[in-house]
Structures are given as structure tokens and as C-alpha cells.
Tab-separated table of C-alpha atoms in Angstrom:
chain	number	residue	atom	x	y	z
A	1	MET	CA	-10.231	4.184	-27.133
A	2	LEU	CA	-9.530	4.917	-23.460
A	3	LYS	CA	-9.583	1.932	-21.166
A	4	GLU	CA	-9.834	1.868	-17.384
A	5	ASP	CA	-8.203	-0.744	-15.171
A	6	ASN	CA	-10.960	-2.391	-13.162
A	7	GLY	CA	-8.524	-3.177	-10.344
A	8	MET	CA	-8.578	-6.863	-11.189
A	9	GLY	CA	-6.043	-6.758	-14.015
A	10	ARG	CA	-8.701	-6.341	-16.707
A	11	PHE	CA	-9.379	-3.205	-18.677
A	12	ILE	CA	-12.845	-2.064	-19.702
A	13	SER	CA	-13.729	0.151	-22.647
A	14	ASN	CA	-15.473	3.526	-22.445
A	15	ASP	CA	-18.674	1.844	-23.669
A	16	GLU	CA	-18.513	-0.748	-20.875
A	17	LEU	CA	-17.725	1.987	-18.347
A	18	ALA	CA	-20.779	3.993	-19.464
A	19	GLU	CA	-22.960	0.883	-19.289
A	20	VAL	CA	-21.794	0.086	-15.750
A	21	GLU	CA	-22.332	3.717	-14.723
A	22	ARG	CA	-25.930	3.586	-16.014
A	23	LYS	CA	-26.534	0.269	-14.230
A	24	TYR	CA	-25.336	1.584	-10.854
A	25	LYS	CA	-26.426	5.230	-11.298
A	26	ASP	CA	-28.437	5.490	-8.061
A	27	GLU	CA	-25.784	3.745	-5.949
A	28	ILE	CA	-23.005	5.880	-7.436
A	29	GLU	CA	-24.909	9.075	-6.643
A	30	LYS	CA	-25.431	7.852	-3.064
A	31	TYR	CA	-21.695	7.203	-2.669
A	32	MET	CA	-20.775	10.532	-4.304
A	33	LYS	CA	-22.663	12.317	-1.497
A	34	ARG	CA	-20.358	10.807	1.121
A	35	SER	CA	-17.787	13.167	2.550
A	36	TYR	CA	-14.408	11.449	2.422
A	37	ALA	CA	-11.292	13.035	3.894
A	38	ILE	CA	-9.069	14.471	1.182
A	39	LYS	CA	-5.317	14.810	1.489
A	40	VAL	CA	-3.712	17.492	-0.720
A	41	TRP	CA	0.003	18.190	-1.104
A	42	LYS	CA	2.494	19.607	-3.534
A	43	TRP	CA	4.882	17.183	-5.211
A	44	ASN	CA	7.585	18.685	-7.409
A	45	ASP	CA	5.718	21.153	-9.638
A	46	GLU	CA	2.286	19.547	-9.326
A	47	TRP	CA	-0.480	19.243	-6.764
A	48	VAL	CA	-1.747	15.834	-5.657
A	49	ALA	CA	-5.196	15.159	-4.176
A	50	GLU	CA	-5.981	11.755	-2.677
A	51	ILE	CA	-8.779	9.961	-0.848
A	52	GLU	CA	-6.945	7.485	1.368
A	53	ASP	CA	-10.153	5.580	2.217
A	54	LEU	CA	-10.443	4.649	-1.491
A	55	PRO	CA	-7.134	2.951	-2.378
A	56	GLY	CA	-5.600	4.387	-5.538
A	57	CYS	CA	-8.126	7.222	-5.790
A	58	MET	CA	-5.996	10.260	-6.570
A	59	SER	CA	-5.511	13.075	-9.050
A	60	MET	CA	-2.733	15.462	-10.010
A	61	GLY	CA	-2.895	18.948	-11.458
A	62	GLU	CA	-0.897	22.107	-12.067
A	63	THR	CA	-2.984	23.847	-9.394
A	64	ARG	CA	-4.608	22.740	-6.146
A	65	GLU	CA	-8.009	23.402	-7.704
A	66	ALA	CA	-7.198	21.281	-10.771
A	67	ALA	CA	-6.092	18.374	-8.582
A	68	LEU	CA	-9.300	18.592	-6.530
A	69	ALA	CA	-11.474	18.829	-9.658
A	70	GLY	CA	-9.758	15.771	-11.125
A	71	LEU	CA	-10.281	13.936	-7.855
A	72	GLU	CA	-14.058	14.218	-8.240
A	73	GLU	CA	-13.889	12.361	-11.567
A	74	ALA	CA	-11.424	9.836	-10.117
A	75	ARG	CA	-13.793	9.216	-7.209
A	76	ARG	CA	-16.770	8.633	-9.532
A	77	ARG	CA	-14.725	6.179	-11.618
A	78	TRP	CA	-13.488	4.459	-8.448
A	79	PHE	CA	-17.108	3.819	-7.412
A	80	ILE	CA	-18.095	2.631	-10.913
A	81	LEU	CA	-15.217	0.166	-11.104
A	82	ALA	CA	-15.677	-1.038	-7.507
A	83	LEU	CA	-19.376	-1.755	-8.027
A	84	HIS	CA	-18.612	-3.461	-11.344
A	85	ALA	CA	-16.125	-5.708	-9.512
A	86	GLY	CA	-18.661	-6.464	-6.757
A	87	VAL	CA	-16.833	-4.382	-4.140
A	88	LYS	CA	-18.877	-2.241	-1.754
A	89	PRO	CA	-17.144	1.140	-1.209
A	90	PRO	CA	-16.086	1.692	2.412
A	91	PRO	CA	-17.682	4.417	4.507
A	92	PRO	CA	-15.559	7.488	5.230
A	93	ARG	CA	-13.364	7.169	8.328
A	94	LYS	CA	-13.341	10.923	8.857
A	95	GLU	CA	-14.865	14.024	7.325
A	96	SER	CA	-13.474	15.821	4.298
A	97	ASN	CA	-10.855	18.505	4.778
A	98	LYS	CA	-10.065	20.063	1.402
A	99	ASP	CA	-7.703	22.514	3.128
A	100	GLY	CA	-5.466	19.495	4.001
């Protein structure tokens, strides 16, 4: 069973994660529409994509595209876990630049 760190030192199960996602579905979709700036760089043999406005929200992949695709899932999970912890996600400081 995969567990996600909720940022408060506690892990939640996939079932809990799905339950929280259902509970906050409308809010999560609203936050997913926000356009956060994305920083992308190559590190060793992998690509890294990060949203600096969402601390710890990052993804790695063998290609730039894989890192960016993984970042979308990381962002969704970031919002789920933040809302579960009672944290309101911050607004973007600047617009997205996937060419970063």
C-alpha cells in the first residue's frame, strides 16, 4: 500500500487520499486551473520540474516531458494534502513558463 506524507509527519493511505480528494474535489479543480510558474532543469541524467510556489512540489523524469507530466500529478497531490491539513494553497506569484 502506497502512503503519502501529509507534510505533518503523518502518512495517509491510498484509501484516505481518495476520500480526501472526493471531499475537496471542487476546490482541487479550482486550484488545478491556476497557472503556477514551473522551473525545469536537467540534473545528472534526469529532468526536474518544480513549482516553487508550492514547497516540495516537484517531479523527475528521463525526459523533460516526463518530468512535466509527473509534476501535474504531484501538484494535484500537493493540493489534496494541503487541504486535508487545513492549509490554503497560495496564489501563483507569476505565470507558468514551461520552457523554463
